[in-house]
């Protein structure tokens, strides 16, 4: 497989699952661009709410927001498990729980689950807060911690927060807020 960016959160971008997936996609694109990927390919893992999030991203694309939506290697609109291992996309969008499980499995598999020995930690902070935060866990090896610092430094040098603001502005110009509001459950 190839390396990819796992667009997830250790907290939440939103308490609404579909909105969180869409916002994770926007954040993931910003990180990939800050890393130097000019036109990152984006895909959503086949999870609850992903089909609706994909519809919203397609609506935004139709109105000018370039998300570079990419299907699975099988041609399905949503990504499958084998796409995770194959690195079918540059940015893989997940919810918080699935993303966290994937991070731990992929990072700790070589050690039998004892220590995270591959990868670059949990990535840089993305969102409204512009304080640079890189996240690792108590099970992170020294090598992964070093990679996490390099990851954080490279994305900050690539103007991560500026790229995120730009992605968010472009998505909002294409109707992000209205698209999300139209799909929120009514109480």
JSON list of N, CA and C in Angstrom, two decimals, residues 26 29-30 33 38-40 59-61 63-68 162-177:
[
{"chain": "A", "resi": 26, "resn": "UNK", "atom": "N", "xyz": [-12.84, 18.22, 4.94]},
{"chain": "A", "resi": 26, "resn": "UNK", "atom": "CA", "xyz": [-12.26, 19.54, 4.69]},
{"chain": "A", "resi": 26, "resn": "UNK", "atom": "C", "xyz": [-10.93, 19.68, 5.43]},
{"chain": "A", "resi": 29, "resn": "UNK", "atom": "N", "xyz": [-8.22, 17.48, 3.72]},
{"chain": "A", "resi": 29, "resn": "UNK", "atom": "CA", "xyz": [-7.69, 18.08, 2.50]},
{"chain": "A", "resi": 29, "resn": "UNK", "atom": "C", "xyz": [-6.68, 19.18, 2.83]},
{"chain": "A", "resi": 30, "resn": "UNK", "atom": "N", "xyz": [-6.98, 19.96, 3.86]},
{"chain": "A", "resi": 30, "resn": "UNK", "atom": "CA", "xyz": [-6.05, 21.03, 4.27]},
{"chain": "A", "resi": 30, "resn": "UNK", "atom": "C", "xyz": [-4.72, 20.45, 4.73]},
{"chain": "A", "resi": 33, "resn": "UNK", "atom": "N", "xyz": [-2.73, 19.17, 1.73]},
{"chain": "A", "resi": 33, "resn": "UNK", "atom": "CA", "xyz": [-2.18, 20.29, 0.96]},
{"chain": "A", "resi": 33, "resn": "UNK", "atom": "C", "xyz": [-1.02, 20.95, 1.70]},
{"chain": "A", "resi": 38, "resn": "UNK", "atom": "N", "xyz": [-0.63, 18.49, -3.93]},
{"chain": "A", "resi": 38, "resn": "UNK", "atom": "CA", "xyz": [-1.33, 19.59, -4.59]},
{"chain": "A", "resi": 38, "resn": "UNK", "atom": "C", "xyz": [-2.82, 19.34, -4.80]},
{"chain": "A", "resi": 39, "resn": "UNK", "atom": "N", "xyz": [-3.18, 18.15, -5.26]},
{"chain": "A", "resi": 39, "resn": "UNK", "atom": "CA", "xyz": [-4.58, 17.81, -5.51]},
{"chain": "A", "resi": 39, "resn": "UNK", "atom": "C", "xyz": [-4.88, 16.46, -4.86]},
{"chain": "A", "resi": 40, "resn": "UNK", "atom": "N", "xyz": [-5.06, 16.45, -3.54]},
{"chain": "A", "resi": 40, "resn": "UNK", "atom": "CA", "xyz": [-5.27, 15.19, -2.85]},
{"chain": "A", "resi": 40, "resn": "UNK", "atom": "C", "xyz": [-6.57, 14.51, -3.26]},
{"chain": "A", "resi": 59, "resn": "UNK", "atom": "N", "xyz": [-22.48, 17.78, -3.78]},
{"chain": "A", "resi": 59, "resn": "UNK", "atom": "CA", "xyz": [-23.21, 19.04, -3.98]},
{"chain": "A", "resi": 59, "resn": "UNK", "atom": "C", "xyz": [-22.24, 20.22, -3.97]},
{"chain": "A", "resi": 60, "resn": "UNK", "atom": "N", "xyz": [-21.31, 20.19, -3.02]},
{"chain": "A", "resi": 60, "resn": "UNK", "atom": "CA", "xyz": [-20.33, 21.27, -2.93]},
{"chain": "A", "resi": 60, "resn": "UNK", "atom": "C", "xyz": [-19.44, 21.28, -4.18]},
{"chain": "A", "resi": 61, "resn": "UNK", "atom": "N", "xyz": [-19.06, 20.09, -4.66]},
{"chain": "A", "resi": 61, "resn": "UNK", "atom": "CA", "xyz": [-18.25, 20.02, -5.89]},
{"chain": "A", "resi": 61, "resn": "UNK", "atom": "C", "xyz": [-19.01, 20.61, -7.07]},
{"chain": "A", "resi": 63, "resn": "UNK", "atom": "N", "xyz": [-20.98, 22.94, -7.04]},
{"chain": "A", "resi": 63, "resn": "UNK", "atom": "CA", "xyz": [-21.03, 24.39, -6.87]},
{"chain": "A", "resi": 63, "resn": "UNK", "atom": "C", "xyz": [-19.64, 25.01, -6.81]},
{"chain": "A", "resi": 64, "resn": "UNK", "atom": "N", "xyz": [-18.59, 24.24, -7.20]},
{"chain": "A", "resi": 64, "resn": "UNK", "atom": "CA", "xyz": [-17.27, 24.81, -7.33]},
{"chain": "A", "resi": 64, "resn": "UNK", "atom": "C", "xyz": [-16.22, 24.41, -6.31]},
{"chain": "A", "resi": 65, "resn": "UNK", "atom": "N", "xyz": [-16.60, 23.65, -5.28]},
{"chain": "A", "resi": 65, "resn": "UNK", "atom": "CA", "xyz": [-15.61, 23.21, -4.29]},
{"chain": "A", "resi": 65, "resn": "UNK", "atom": "C", "xyz": [-14.97, 21.92, -4.80]},
{"chain": "A", "resi": 66, "resn": "UNK", "atom": "N", "xyz": [-13.67, 21.94, -5.02]},
{"chain": "A", "resi": 66, "resn": "UNK", "atom": "CA", "xyz": [-12.98, 20.77, -5.56]},
{"chain": "A", "resi": 66, "resn": "UNK", "atom": "C", "xyz": [-12.50, 19.87, -4.43]},
{"chain": "A", "resi": 67, "resn": "UNK", "atom": "N", "xyz": [-13.24, 18.77, -4.21]},
{"chain": "A", "resi": 67, "resn": "UNK", "atom": "CA", "xyz": [-12.87, 17.83, -3.16]},
{"chain": "A", "resi": 67, "resn": "UNK", "atom": "C", "xyz": [-12.12, 16.63, -3.73]},
{"chain": "A", "resi": 68, "resn": "UNK", "atom": "N", "xyz": [-12.02, 16.51, -5.06]},
{"chain": "A", "resi": 68, "resn": "UNK", "atom": "CA", "xyz": [-11.34, 15.39, -5.73]},
{"chain": "A", "resi": 68, "resn": "UNK", "atom": "C", "xyz": [-11.81, 14.05, -5.17]},
{"chain": "A", "resi": 162, "resn": "UNK", "atom": "N", "xyz": [-3.57, 28.28, 7.51]},
{"chain": "A", "resi": 162, "resn": "UNK", "atom": "CA", "xyz": [-3.98, 29.07, 6.36]},
{"chain": "A", "resi": 162, "resn": "UNK", "atom": "C", "xyz": [-4.69, 28.22, 5.31]},
{"chain": "A", "resi": 163, "resn": "UNK", "atom": "N", "xyz": [-4.16, 27.01, 5.08]},
{"chain": "A", "resi": 163, "resn": "UNK", "atom": "CA", "xyz": [-4.78, 26.10, 4.12]},
{"chain": "A", "resi": 163, "resn": "UNK", "atom": "C", "xyz": [-6.17, 25.67, 4.61]},
{"chain": "A", "resi": 164, "resn": "UNK", "atom": "N", "xyz": [-6.28, 25.44, 5.92]},
{"chain": "A", "resi": 164, "resn": "UNK", "atom": "CA", "xyz": [-7.59, 25.06, 6.47]},
{"chain": "A", "resi": 164, "resn": "UNK", "atom": "C", "xyz": [-8.59, 26.20, 6.30]},
{"chain": "A", "resi": 165, "resn": "UNK", "atom": "N", "xyz": [-8.18, 27.42, 6.63]},
{"chain": "A", "resi": 165, "resn": "UNK", "atom": "CA", "xyz": [-9.09, 28.57, 6.45]},
{"chain": "A", "resi": 165, "resn": "UNK", "atom": "C", "xyz": [-9.53, 28.68, 4.99]},
{"chain": "A", "resi": 166, "resn": "UNK", "atom": "N", "xyz": [-8.59, 28.49, 4.07]},
{"chain": "A", "resi": 166, "resn": "UNK", "atom": "CA", "xyz": [-8.89, 28.57, 2.64]},
{"chain": "A", "resi": 166, "resn": "UNK", "atom": "C", "xyz": [-9.87, 27.47, 2.22]},
{"chain": "A", "resi": 167, "resn": "UNK", "atom": "N", "xyz": [-9.63, 26.24, 2.68]},
{"chain": "A", "resi": 167, "resn": "UNK", "atom": "CA", "xyz": [-10.55, 25.13, 2.35]},
{"chain": "A", "resi": 167, "resn": "UNK", "atom": "C", "xyz": [-11.94, 25.42, 2.89]},
{"chain": "A", "resi": 168, "resn": "UNK", "atom": "N", "xyz": [-12.01, 25.87, 4.14]},
{"chain": "A", "resi": 168, "resn": "UNK", "atom": "CA", "xyz": [-13.29, 26.15, 4.76]},
{"chain": "A", "resi": 168, "resn": "UNK", "atom": "C", "xyz": [-14.02, 27.29, 4.04]},
{"chain": "A", "resi": 169, "resn": "UNK", "atom": "N", "xyz": [-13.30, 28.34, 3.67]},
{"chain": "A", "resi": 169, "resn": "UNK", "atom": "CA", "xyz": [-13.91, 29.45, 2.94]},
{"chain": "A", "resi": 169, "resn": "UNK", "atom": "C", "xyz": [-14.45, 28.98, 1.59]},
{"chain": "A", "resi": 170, "resn": "UNK", "atom": "N", "xyz": [-13.69, 28.15, 0.88]},
{"chain": "A", "resi": 170, "resn": "UNK", "atom": "CA", "xyz": [-14.13, 27.64, -0.42]},
{"chain": "A", "resi": 170, "resn": "UNK", "atom": "C", "xyz": [-15.37, 26.76, -0.27]},
{"chain": "A", "resi": 171, "resn": "UNK", "atom": "N", "xyz": [-15.39, 25.93, 0.77]},
{"chain": "A", "resi": 171, "resn": "UNK", "atom": "CA", "xyz": [-16.54, 25.07, 1.02]},
{"chain": "A", "resi": 171, "resn": "UNK", "atom": "C", "xyz": [-17.76, 25.90, 1.41]},
{"chain": "A", "resi": 172, "resn": "UNK", "atom": "N", "xyz": [-17.55, 26.93, 2.23]},
{"chain": "A", "resi": 172, "resn": "UNK", "atom": "CA", "xyz": [-18.66, 27.80, 2.62]},
{"chain": "A", "resi": 172, "resn": "UNK", "atom": "C", "xyz": [-19.20, 28.57, 1.43]},
{"chain": "A", "resi": 173, "resn": "UNK", "atom": "N", "xyz": [-18.32, 29.00, 0.54]},
{"chain": "A", "resi": 173, "resn": "UNK", "atom": "CA", "xyz": [-18.76, 29.70, -0.67]},
{"chain": "A", "resi": 173, "resn": "UNK", "atom": "C", "xyz": [-19.59, 28.80, -1.58]},
{"chain": "A", "resi": 174, "resn": "UNK", "atom": "N", "xyz": [-19.34, 27.50, -1.50]},
{"chain": "A", "resi": 174, "resn": "UNK", "atom": "CA", "xyz": [-20.09, 26.53, -2.31]},
{"chain": "A", "resi": 174, "resn": "UNK", "atom": "C", "xyz": [-21.37, 26.08, -1.61]},
{"chain": "A", "resi": 175, "resn": "UNK", "atom": "N", "xyz": [-21.65, 26.63, -0.42]},
{"chain": "A", "resi": 175, "resn": "UNK", "atom": "CA", "xyz": [-22.90, 26.33, 0.26]},
{"chain": "A", "resi": 175, "resn": "UNK", "atom": "C", "xyz": [-22.82, 25.31, 1.38]},
{"chain": "A", "resi": 176, "resn": "UNK", "atom": "N", "xyz": [-21.66, 25.19, 2.02]},
{"chain": "A", "resi": 176, "resn": "UNK", "atom": "CA", "xyz": [-21.48, 24.21, 3.09]},
{"chain": "A", "resi": 176, "resn": "UNK", "atom": "C", "xyz": [-22.53, 24.33, 4.19]},
{"chain": "A", "resi": 177, "resn": "UNK", "atom": "N", "xyz": [-22.72, 25.52, 4.73]},
{"chain": "A", "resi": 177, "resn": "UNK", "atom": "CA", "xyz": [-23.63, 25.68, 5.85]},
{"chain": "A", "resi": 177, "resn": "UNK", "atom": "C", "xyz": [-25.06, 25.29, 5.50]}
]
